[in-house]
Short mmCIF file of C-alpha atoms and ligand atoms in Angstrom, two decimals:
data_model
loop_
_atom_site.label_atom_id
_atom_site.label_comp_id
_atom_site.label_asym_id
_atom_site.label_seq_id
_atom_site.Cartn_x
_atom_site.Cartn_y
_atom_site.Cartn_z
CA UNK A 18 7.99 -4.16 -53.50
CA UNK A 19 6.02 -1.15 -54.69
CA UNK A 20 5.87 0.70 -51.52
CA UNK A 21 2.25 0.93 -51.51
CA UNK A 22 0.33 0.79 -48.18
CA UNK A 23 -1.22 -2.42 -47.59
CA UNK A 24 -5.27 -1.66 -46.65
CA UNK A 25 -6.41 -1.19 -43.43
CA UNK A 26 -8.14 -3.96 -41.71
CA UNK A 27 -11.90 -4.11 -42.13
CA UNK A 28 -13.31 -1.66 -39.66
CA UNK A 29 -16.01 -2.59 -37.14
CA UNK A 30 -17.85 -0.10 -35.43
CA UNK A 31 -18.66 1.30 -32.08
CA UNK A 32 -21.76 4.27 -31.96
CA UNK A 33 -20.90 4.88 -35.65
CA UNK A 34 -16.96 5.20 -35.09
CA UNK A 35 -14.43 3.12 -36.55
CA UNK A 36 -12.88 0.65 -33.72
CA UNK A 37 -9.51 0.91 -35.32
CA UNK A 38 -7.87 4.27 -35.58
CA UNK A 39 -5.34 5.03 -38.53
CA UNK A 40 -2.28 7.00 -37.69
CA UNK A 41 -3.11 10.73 -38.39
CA UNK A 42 -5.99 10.54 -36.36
CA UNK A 43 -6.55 12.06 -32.82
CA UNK A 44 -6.28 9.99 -29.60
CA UNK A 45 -7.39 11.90 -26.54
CA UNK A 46 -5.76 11.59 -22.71
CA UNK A 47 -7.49 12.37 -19.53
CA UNK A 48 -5.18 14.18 -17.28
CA UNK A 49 -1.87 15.98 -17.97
CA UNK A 50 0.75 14.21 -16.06
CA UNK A 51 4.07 12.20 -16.76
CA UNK A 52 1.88 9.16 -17.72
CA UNK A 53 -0.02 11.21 -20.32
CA UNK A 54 3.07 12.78 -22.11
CA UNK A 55 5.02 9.24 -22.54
CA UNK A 56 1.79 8.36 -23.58
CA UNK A 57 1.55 11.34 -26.35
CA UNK A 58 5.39 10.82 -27.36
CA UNK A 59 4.60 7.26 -27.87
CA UNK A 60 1.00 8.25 -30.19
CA UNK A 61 3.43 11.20 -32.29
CA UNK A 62 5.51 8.67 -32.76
CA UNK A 63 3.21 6.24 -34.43
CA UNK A 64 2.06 9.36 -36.75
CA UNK A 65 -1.00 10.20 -34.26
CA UNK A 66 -1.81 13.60 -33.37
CA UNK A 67 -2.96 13.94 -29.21
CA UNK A 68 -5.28 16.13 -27.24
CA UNK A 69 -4.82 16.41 -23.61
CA UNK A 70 -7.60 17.10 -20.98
CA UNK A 71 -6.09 18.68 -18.12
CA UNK A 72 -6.95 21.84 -15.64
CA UNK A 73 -3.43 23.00 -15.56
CA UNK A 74 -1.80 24.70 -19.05
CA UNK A 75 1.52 23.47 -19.75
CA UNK A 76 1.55 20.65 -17.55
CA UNK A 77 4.31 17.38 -18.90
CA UNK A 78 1.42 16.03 -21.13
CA UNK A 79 -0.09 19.56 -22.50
CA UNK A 80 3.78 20.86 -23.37
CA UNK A 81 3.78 18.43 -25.92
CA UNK A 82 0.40 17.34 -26.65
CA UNK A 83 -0.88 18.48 -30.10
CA UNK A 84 -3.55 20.10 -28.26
CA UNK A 85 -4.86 20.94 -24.77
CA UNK A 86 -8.24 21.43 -23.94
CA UNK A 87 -7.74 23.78 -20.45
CA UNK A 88 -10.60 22.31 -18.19
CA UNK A 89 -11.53 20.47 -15.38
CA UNK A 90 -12.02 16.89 -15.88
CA UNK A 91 -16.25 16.93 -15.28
CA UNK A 92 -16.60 19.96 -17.53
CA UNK A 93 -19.10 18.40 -20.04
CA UNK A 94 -18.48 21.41 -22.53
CA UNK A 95 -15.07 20.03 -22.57
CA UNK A 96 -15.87 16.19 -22.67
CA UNK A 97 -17.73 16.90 -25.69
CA UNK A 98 -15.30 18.87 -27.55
CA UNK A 99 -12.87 15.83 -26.96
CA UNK A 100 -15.27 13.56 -27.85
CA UNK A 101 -15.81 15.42 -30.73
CA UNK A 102 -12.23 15.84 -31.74
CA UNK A 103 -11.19 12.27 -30.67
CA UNK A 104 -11.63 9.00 -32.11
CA UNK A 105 -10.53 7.46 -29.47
CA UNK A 106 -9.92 8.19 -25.66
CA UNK A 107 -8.24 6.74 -22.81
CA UNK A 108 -6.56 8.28 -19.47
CA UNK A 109 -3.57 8.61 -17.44
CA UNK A 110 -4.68 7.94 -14.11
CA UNK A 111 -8.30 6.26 -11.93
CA UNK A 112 -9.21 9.02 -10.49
CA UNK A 113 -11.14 11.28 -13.41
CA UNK A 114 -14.47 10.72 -12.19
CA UNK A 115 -17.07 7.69 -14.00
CA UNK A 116 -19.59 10.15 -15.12
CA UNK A 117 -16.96 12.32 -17.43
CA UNK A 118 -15.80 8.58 -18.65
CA UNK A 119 -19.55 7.94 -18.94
CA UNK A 120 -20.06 10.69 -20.64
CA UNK A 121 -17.63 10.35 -23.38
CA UNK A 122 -18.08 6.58 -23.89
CA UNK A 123 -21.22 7.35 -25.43
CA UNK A 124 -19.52 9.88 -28.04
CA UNK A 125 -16.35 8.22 -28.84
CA UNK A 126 -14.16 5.06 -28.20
CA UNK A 127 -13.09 5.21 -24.52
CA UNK A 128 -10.40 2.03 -23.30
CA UNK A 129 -10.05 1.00 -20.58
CA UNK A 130 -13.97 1.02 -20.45
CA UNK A 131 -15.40 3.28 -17.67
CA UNK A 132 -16.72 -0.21 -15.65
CA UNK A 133 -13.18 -1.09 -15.32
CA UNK A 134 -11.69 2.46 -14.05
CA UNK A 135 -14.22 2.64 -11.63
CA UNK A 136 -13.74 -0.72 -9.60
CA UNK A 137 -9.62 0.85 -9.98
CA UNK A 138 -10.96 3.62 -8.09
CA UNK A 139 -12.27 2.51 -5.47
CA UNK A 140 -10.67 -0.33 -2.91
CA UNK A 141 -13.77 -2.00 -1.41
CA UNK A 142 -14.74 -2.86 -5.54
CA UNK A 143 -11.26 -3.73 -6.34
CA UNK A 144 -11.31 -5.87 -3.19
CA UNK A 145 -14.30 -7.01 -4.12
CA UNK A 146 -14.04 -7.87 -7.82
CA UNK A 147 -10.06 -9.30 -7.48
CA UNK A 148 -11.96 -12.11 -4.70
CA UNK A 149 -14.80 -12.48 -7.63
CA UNK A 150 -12.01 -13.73 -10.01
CA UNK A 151 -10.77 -15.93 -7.76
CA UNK A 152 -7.29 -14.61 -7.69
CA UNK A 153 -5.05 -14.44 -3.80
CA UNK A 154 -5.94 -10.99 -1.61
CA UNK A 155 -4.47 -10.54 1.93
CA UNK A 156 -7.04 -10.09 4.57
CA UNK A 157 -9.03 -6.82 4.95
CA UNK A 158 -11.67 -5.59 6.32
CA UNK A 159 -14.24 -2.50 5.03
CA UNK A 160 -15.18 0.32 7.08
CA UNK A 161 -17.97 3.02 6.34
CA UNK A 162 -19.03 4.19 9.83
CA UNK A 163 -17.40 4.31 13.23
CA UNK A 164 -19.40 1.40 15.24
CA UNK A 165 -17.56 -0.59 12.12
CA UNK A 166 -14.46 0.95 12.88
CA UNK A 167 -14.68 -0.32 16.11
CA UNK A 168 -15.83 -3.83 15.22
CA UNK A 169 -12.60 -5.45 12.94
CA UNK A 170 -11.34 -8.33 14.07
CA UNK A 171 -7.85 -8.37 15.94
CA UNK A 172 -6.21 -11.16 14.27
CA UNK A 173 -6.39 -8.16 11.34
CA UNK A 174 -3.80 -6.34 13.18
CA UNK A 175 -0.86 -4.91 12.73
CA UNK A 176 -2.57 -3.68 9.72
CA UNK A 177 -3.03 -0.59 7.28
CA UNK A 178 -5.73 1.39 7.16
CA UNK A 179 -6.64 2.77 3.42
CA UNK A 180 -8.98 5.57 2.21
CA UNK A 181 -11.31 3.58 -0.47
CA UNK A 182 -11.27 6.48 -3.22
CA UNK A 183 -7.62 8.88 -4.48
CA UNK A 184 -5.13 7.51 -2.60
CA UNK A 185 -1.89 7.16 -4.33
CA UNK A 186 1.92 7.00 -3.76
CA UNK A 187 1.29 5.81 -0.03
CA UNK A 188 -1.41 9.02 0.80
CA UNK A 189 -4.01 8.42 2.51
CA UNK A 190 -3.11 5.34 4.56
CA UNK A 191 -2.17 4.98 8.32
CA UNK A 192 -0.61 2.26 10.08
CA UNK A 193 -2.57 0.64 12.75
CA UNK A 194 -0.77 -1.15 15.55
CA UNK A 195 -3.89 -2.35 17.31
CA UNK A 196 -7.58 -2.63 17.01
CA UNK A 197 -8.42 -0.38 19.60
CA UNK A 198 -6.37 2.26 17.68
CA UNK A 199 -8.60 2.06 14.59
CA UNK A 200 -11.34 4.29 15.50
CA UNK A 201 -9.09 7.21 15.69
CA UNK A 202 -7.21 6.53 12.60
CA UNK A 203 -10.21 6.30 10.66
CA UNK A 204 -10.97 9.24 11.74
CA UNK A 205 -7.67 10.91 11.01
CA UNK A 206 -8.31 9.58 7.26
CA UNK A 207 -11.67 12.09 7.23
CA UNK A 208 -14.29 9.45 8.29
CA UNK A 209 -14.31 8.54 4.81
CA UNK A 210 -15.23 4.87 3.56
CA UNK A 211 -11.89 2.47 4.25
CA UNK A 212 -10.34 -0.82 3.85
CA UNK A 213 -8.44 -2.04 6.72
CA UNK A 214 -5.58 -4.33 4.91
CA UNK A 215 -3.51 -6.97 7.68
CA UNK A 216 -0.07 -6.12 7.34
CA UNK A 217 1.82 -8.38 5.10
CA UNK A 218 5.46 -9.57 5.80
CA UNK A 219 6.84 -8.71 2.71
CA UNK A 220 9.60 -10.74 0.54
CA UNK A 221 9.39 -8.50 -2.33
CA UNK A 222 6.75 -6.53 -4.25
CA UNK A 223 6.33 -7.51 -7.71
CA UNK A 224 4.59 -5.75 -10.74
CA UNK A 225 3.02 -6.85 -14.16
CA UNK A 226 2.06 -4.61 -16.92
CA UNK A 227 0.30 -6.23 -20.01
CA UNK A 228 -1.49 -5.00 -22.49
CA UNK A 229 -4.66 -6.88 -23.79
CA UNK A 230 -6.81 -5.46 -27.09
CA UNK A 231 -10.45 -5.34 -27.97
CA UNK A 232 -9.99 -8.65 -29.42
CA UNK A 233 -8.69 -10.43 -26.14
CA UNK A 234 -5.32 -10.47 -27.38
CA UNK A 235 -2.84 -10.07 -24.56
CA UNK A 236 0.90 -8.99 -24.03
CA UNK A 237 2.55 -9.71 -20.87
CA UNK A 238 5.75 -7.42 -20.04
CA UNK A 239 8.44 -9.18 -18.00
CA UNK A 240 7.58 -9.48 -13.63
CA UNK A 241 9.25 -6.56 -12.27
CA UNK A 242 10.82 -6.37 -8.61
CA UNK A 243 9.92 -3.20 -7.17
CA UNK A 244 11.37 -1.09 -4.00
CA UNK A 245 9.24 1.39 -2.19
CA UNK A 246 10.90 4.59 -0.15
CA UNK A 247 8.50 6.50 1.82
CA UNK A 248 5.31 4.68 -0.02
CA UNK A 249 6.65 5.90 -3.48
CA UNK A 250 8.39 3.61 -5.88
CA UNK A 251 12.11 3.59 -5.89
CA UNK A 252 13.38 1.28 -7.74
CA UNK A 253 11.69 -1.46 -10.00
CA UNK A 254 14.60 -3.92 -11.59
CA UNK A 255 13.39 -6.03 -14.74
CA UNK A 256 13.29 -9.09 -14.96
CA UNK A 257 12.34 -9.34 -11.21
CA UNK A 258 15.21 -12.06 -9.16
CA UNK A 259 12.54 -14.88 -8.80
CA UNK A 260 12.64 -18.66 -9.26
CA UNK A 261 10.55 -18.86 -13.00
CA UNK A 262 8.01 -20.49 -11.54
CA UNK A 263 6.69 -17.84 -9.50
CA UNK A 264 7.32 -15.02 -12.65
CA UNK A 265 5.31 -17.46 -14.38
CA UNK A 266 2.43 -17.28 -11.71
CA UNK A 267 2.55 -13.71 -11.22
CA UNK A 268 2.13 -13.39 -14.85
CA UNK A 269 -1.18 -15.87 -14.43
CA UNK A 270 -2.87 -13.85 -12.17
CA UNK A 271 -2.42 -10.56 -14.00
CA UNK A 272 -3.96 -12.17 -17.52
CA UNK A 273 -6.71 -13.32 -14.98
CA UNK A 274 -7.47 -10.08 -13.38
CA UNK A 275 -7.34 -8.66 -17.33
CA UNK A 276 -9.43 -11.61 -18.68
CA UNK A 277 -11.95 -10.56 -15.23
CA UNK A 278 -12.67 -7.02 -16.32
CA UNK A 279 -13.14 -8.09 -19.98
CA UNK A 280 -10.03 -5.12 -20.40
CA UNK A 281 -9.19 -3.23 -23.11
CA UNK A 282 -5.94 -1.12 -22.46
CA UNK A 283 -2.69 -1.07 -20.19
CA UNK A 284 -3.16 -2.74 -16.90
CA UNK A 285 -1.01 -3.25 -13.97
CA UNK A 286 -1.69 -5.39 -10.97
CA UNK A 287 0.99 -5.23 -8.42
CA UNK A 288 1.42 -8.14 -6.02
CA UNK A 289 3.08 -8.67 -2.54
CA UNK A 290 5.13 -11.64 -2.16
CA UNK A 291 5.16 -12.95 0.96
CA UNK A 292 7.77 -14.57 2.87
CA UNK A 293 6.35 -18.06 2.41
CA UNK A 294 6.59 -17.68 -1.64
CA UNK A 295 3.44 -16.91 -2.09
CA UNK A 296 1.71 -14.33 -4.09
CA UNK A 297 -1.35 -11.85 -3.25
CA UNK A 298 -2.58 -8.74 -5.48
CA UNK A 299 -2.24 -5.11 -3.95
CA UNK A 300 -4.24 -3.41 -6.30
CA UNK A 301 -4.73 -2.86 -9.83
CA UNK A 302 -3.97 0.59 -12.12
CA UNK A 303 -5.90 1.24 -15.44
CA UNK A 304 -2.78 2.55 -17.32
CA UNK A 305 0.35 2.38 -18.04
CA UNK A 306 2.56 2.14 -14.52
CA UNK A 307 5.41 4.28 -12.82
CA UNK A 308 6.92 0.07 -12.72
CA UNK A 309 7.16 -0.07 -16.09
CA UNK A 310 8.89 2.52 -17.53
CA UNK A 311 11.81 1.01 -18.16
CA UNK A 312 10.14 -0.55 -21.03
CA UNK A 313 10.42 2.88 -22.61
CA UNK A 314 14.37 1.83 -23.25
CA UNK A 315 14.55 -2.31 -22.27
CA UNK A 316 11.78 -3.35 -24.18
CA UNK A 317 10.68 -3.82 -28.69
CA UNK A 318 7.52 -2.15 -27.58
CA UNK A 319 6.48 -0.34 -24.67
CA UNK A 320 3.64 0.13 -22.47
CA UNK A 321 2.64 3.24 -23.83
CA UNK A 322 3.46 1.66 -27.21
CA UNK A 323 0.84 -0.96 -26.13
CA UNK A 324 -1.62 1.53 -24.48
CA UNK A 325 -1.66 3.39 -28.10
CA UNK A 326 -1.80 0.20 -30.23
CA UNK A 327 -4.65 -1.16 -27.77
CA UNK A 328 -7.10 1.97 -27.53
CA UNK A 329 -6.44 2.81 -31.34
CA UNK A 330 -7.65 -0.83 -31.82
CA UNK A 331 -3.85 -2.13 -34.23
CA UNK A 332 -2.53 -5.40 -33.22
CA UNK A 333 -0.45 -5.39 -30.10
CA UNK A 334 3.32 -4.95 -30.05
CA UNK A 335 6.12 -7.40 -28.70
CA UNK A 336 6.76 -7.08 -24.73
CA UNK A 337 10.06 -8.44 -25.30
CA UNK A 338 12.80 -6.97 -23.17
CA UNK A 339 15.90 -6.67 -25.13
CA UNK A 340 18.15 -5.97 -22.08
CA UNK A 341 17.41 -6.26 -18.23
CA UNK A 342 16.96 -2.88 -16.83
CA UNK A 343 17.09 -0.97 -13.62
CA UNK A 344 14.88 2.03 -13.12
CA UNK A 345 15.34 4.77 -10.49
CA UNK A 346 12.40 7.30 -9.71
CA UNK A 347 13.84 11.14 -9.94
CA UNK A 348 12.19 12.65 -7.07
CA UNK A 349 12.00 16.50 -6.40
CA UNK A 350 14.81 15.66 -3.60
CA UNK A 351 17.65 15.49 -6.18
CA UNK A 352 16.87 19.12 -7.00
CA UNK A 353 17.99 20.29 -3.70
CA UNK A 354 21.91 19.76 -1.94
CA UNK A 355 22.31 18.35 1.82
CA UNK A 356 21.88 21.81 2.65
CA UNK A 357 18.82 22.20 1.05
CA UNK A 358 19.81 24.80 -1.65
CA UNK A 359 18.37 24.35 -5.07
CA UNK A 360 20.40 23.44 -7.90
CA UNK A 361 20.62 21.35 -11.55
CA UNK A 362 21.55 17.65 -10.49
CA UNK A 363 24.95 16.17 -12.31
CA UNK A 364 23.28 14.66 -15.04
CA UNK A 365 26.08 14.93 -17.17
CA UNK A 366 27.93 12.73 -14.82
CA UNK A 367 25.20 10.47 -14.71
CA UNK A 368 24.98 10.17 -18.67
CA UNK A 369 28.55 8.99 -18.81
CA UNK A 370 27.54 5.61 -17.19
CA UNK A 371 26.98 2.91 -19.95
CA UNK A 372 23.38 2.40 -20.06
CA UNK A 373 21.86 5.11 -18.15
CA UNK A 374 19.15 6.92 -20.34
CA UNK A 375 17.71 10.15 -18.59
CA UNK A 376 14.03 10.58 -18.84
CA UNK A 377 12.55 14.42 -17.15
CA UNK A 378 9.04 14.95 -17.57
CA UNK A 379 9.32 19.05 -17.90
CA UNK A 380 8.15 19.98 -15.11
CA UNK A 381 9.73 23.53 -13.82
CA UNK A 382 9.45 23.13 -9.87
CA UNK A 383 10.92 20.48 -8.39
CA UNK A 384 9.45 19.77 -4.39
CA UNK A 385 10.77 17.10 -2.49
CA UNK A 386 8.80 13.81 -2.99
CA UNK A 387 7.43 14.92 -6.41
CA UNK A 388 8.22 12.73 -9.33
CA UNK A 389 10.31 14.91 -11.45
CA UNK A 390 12.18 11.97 -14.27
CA UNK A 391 13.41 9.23 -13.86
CA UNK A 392 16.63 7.22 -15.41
CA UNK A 393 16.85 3.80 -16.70
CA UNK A 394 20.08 1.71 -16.70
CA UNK A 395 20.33 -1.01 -18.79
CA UNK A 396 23.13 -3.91 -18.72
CA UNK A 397 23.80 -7.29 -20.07
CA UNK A 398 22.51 -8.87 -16.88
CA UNK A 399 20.52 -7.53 -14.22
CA UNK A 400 23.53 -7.37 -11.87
CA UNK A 401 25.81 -5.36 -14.62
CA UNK A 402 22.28 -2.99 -14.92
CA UNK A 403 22.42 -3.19 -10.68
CA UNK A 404 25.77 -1.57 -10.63
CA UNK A 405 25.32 0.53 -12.86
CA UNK A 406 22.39 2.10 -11.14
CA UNK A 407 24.14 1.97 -7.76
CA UNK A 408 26.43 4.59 -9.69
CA UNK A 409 23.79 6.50 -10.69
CA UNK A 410 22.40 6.68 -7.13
CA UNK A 411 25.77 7.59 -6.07
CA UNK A 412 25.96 10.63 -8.18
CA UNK A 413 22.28 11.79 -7.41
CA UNK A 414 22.71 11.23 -3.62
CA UNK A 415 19.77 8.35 -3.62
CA UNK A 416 19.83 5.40 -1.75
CA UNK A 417 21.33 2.62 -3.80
CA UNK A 418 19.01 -0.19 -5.02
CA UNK A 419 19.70 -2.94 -2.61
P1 ATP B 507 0.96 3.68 -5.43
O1 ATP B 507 0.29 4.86 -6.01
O2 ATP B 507 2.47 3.88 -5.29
O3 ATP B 507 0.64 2.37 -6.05
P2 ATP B 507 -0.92 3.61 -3.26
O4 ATP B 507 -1.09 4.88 -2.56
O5 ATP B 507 -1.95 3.19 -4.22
O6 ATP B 507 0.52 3.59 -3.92
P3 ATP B 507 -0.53 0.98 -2.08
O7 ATP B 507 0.02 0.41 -3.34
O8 ATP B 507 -1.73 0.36 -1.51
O9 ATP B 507 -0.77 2.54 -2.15
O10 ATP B 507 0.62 0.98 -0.96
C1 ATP B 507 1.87 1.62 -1.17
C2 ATP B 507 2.97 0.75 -0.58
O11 ATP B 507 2.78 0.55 0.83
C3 ATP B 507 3.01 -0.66 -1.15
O12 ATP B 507 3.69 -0.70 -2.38
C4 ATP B 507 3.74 -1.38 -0.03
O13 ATP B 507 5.12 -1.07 -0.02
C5 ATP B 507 3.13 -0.78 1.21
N1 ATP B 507 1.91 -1.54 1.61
C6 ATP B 507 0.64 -1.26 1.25
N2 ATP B 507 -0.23 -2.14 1.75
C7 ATP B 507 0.50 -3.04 2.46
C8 ATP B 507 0.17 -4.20 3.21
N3 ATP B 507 -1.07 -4.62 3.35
N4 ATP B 507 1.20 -4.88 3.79
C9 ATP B 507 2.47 -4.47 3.66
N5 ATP B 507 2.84 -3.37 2.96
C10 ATP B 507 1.88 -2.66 2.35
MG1 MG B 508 0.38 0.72 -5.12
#
C-alpha cells in the first residue's frame, strides 16, 4: 500500500461542470430545515463543504451549514450566487418553486432534475404521471372550479379532499363524508385546484426510500411500516411486518416510479396497503423522507448518505440495515407537561434505554405539532427495537407504537 489516492473517475460534463464532485467541493441545499442539516452533516462528513439557501438565519440547516445565503428561495441574485458557488445543487423539500430550480439548472448541476420536483409538487401531475407508469393509484377525482366540485361521482365518497400544490404533514386536506358536501369543502381549501382521493381502508402505510444515480444505478432501503397521529408521522418501524412478497412488490413499484421520472437523487414513494393486500402509491417526495431516518443509525449508508453520493455523481452506498429499527417523531408536544408548562424532556432517561439514539434538529422553540428531533431505537429484532421504543414513549408521554 502506498497510501496514495487512487484517480478520480473520468469526468463527464454537464454546461461545462464536472458531473462528479470531489470531496472539498461545495454542494448547495434549497431550504433550511431538518432535512437540509442531516443532509449537510452527512456532505461534512464525506469532506464536502455546504451552502444553504434559506429565508430564515440560523435555521437547523444554516446553524451548521458552511454557509448560508439569507434569501428567499426566487431571489435570482441569490440563485446565482449559489450557482456560482456550487457544483452541485439539490433541495430539502417540493415546494421551492420550478423557475428558481430552472434557473439554477442552467448554471450548475441540480438532482433531482427540476421536471421531476415539479410533478412532486403538484397532485393532479403526480396523479397523473404515477397512472402514466402504470403503477396502482386509489381513485380520485380533479377539481379546478366549483360546477366540477359539484360534479364527482358518489361512489368516490367517503373521500379526502387535497389542495394540488404545499400541502404537507396532513394540511390542507378535508374529509368529505358525502358528495353533496364537496362544494363547500373545496371551498374551505381556498377554491384552489384539488384532488378528491376515495378514502382507502387502510391495513398499513408503507414507505420506500431509494436512491438511484445519474447512471441508473439504484439502492433500495428496506419497506418501512409507518404510523400517522394527527396526519404527521409517528412512528415508522424498519423492516416493515409484511409477508416478503409484498416488501418485495412495494420495493417494485418504487424502482418503477424512479425508473418513470428518469431520477437522479433520494426518492420516496409512500404506499397505502389496503385491507385486501394490496398496494397503491400515496404520493411521491423528491428527497430524503421523515420515514427514513432511522437509516441515519440502522443502516451502512444512509439516505442522506445516498442523496450526497447521488447529486455529487460517486457510486451509491449500501442500503443495508444492520439492525431493525424503530423511529419516533419528537414533536413540539414533548416540550410542554400535562399542564402545559414548558420544560427540557427526560432525555437522559431516555438515553439509558439500549438502543435509543437521540437526534434534535436545533431548533430553539418548540410548538406543539412541530417536528423538533426525533429518536431511533434499535434492537436485535424488530420486537426487542418495539419495546424498546414503547419505553421511550413512556418516558416522553407519547403514545406507544402499537
Ligand atoms: P406528509 O407530508 O406527512 O406526507 P401530506 O400532507 O403530503 O403528508 P398525505 O400523505 O397525502 O399528506 O396524507 C397524510 C396522511 O393522511 C396519510 O399518510 C394517511 O394516513 C392519510 N391519508 C391520506 N390520503 C388518504 C386516503 N386516500 N385514504 C386514507 N387515508 C389517507
Ligand atoms: Mg404523505
Amino acid at each position: 500500500m502506498t497510501g496514495r489516492l487512487s484517480s478520480p473517475p473520468s469526468l463527464d460534463r454537464v454546461g461545462g461542470k464536472a458531473l462528479h464532485c470531489p470531496p472539498g467541493s461545495w454542494l448547495g441545499v434549497i431550504g433550511g430545515g431538518q432535512l437540509g442539516r442531516m443532509f449537510c452533516m452527512a456532505a461534512q462528513a464525506m469532506g464536502y463543504r455546504v451552502c444553504v439557501l434559506d429565508p430564515a438565519p440560523d435555521g437547523p440547516a444554516g446553524s451548521v451549514a458552511d454557509r448560508q445565503i439569507v434569501a428567499a428561495y426566487d431571489d435570482a441574485q441569490a440563485l446565482d450566487a449559489l450557482a456560482a458557488l456550487c457544483a452541485a445543487v439539490t433541495t430539502e423539500f417540493e415546494n421551492v418553486p420550478a423557475q428558481s430550480l430552472a434557473r439554477l439548472a442552467a448554471r450548475c448541476i441540480v438532482r433531482p432534475a427540476p421536471s421531476a420536483v415539479s410533478i412532486a409538487q403538484d397532485r393532479i401531475a403526480e396523479k397523473a404521471f404515477l397512472r402514466s407508469c402504470g403503477v396502482p393509484v386509489g381513485a380520485y377525482a380533479t377539481i379546478a372550479g366549483a360546477a366540477e366540485s359539484a360534479e364527482v361521482a358518489r361512489e368516490l365518497f367517503p373521500a379526502i379532499c387535497k389542495t394540488a400544490r404545499m400541502g404537507y404533514d396532513g394540511k390542507g386536506q378535508v374529509a368529505v363524508t358525502a358528495a353533496k358536501d364537496l362544494p363547500q369543502a373545496w371551498r374551505a381549501l381556498g377554491s384552489v385546484p384539488c384532488v378528491v382521493e376515495q378514502r382507502i381502508d387502510l391495513r398499513r402505510e408503507l414507505s420506500v426510500v431509494l436512491a438511484r444515480g445519474h447512471d441508473g444505478a439504484v439502492a433500495v432501503f428496506a419497506v418501512h411500516e409507518n404510523e400517522h397521529r394527527n396526519g404527521i408521522l409517528a412512528v415508522s418501524i424498519a423492516p416493515a411486518r409484511i409477508p416478503p412478497e409484498t416488501a418485495e412488490r412495494a420495493r417494485g413499484i418504487a424502482v418503477q416510479v424512479a425508473q418513470g421520472l428518469q431520477y437522479t437523487g433520494v426518492l420516496c414513494v409512500e404506499l397505502f396497503e389496503r385491507m385486501d393486500g394490496t398496494l397503491l402509491v400515496n404520493e411521491i417526495a423528491p428527497r430524503p423522507h421523515n420515514s427514513g431516518h432511522a437509516t441515519i443509525d440502522a443502516c451502512i449508508d444512509s439516505q442522506f448518505d445516498q442523496q450526497v453520493r447521488s447529486l455529487a455523481g460517486l457510486p451509491l452506498g449500501d442500503p443495508t440495515a444492520m439492525r431493525p429499527s424503530v423511529m419516533c417523531n419528537l414533536l413540539g408536544d414533548v416540550w410542554f407537561d400535562r399542564d402545559g408548562v414548558s420544560r427540557i424532556p427526560p432525555f437522559d432517561a431516555v438515553l439509558a434505554i439500549p438502543g435509543a439514539r437521540l437526534h434534535l434538529y436545533g431548533k430553539t422553540q418548540a410548538r406543539p405539532g412541530r417536528k423538533m428531533g426525533h429518536v431511533t431505537v434499535l434492537g436485535a429484532s424488530v420486537d426487542e427495537a418495539l419495546s424498546r421504543a414503547r419505553l421511550v414513549a413512556d418516558i416522553l408521554g407519547l403514545e406507544a407504537p402499537r
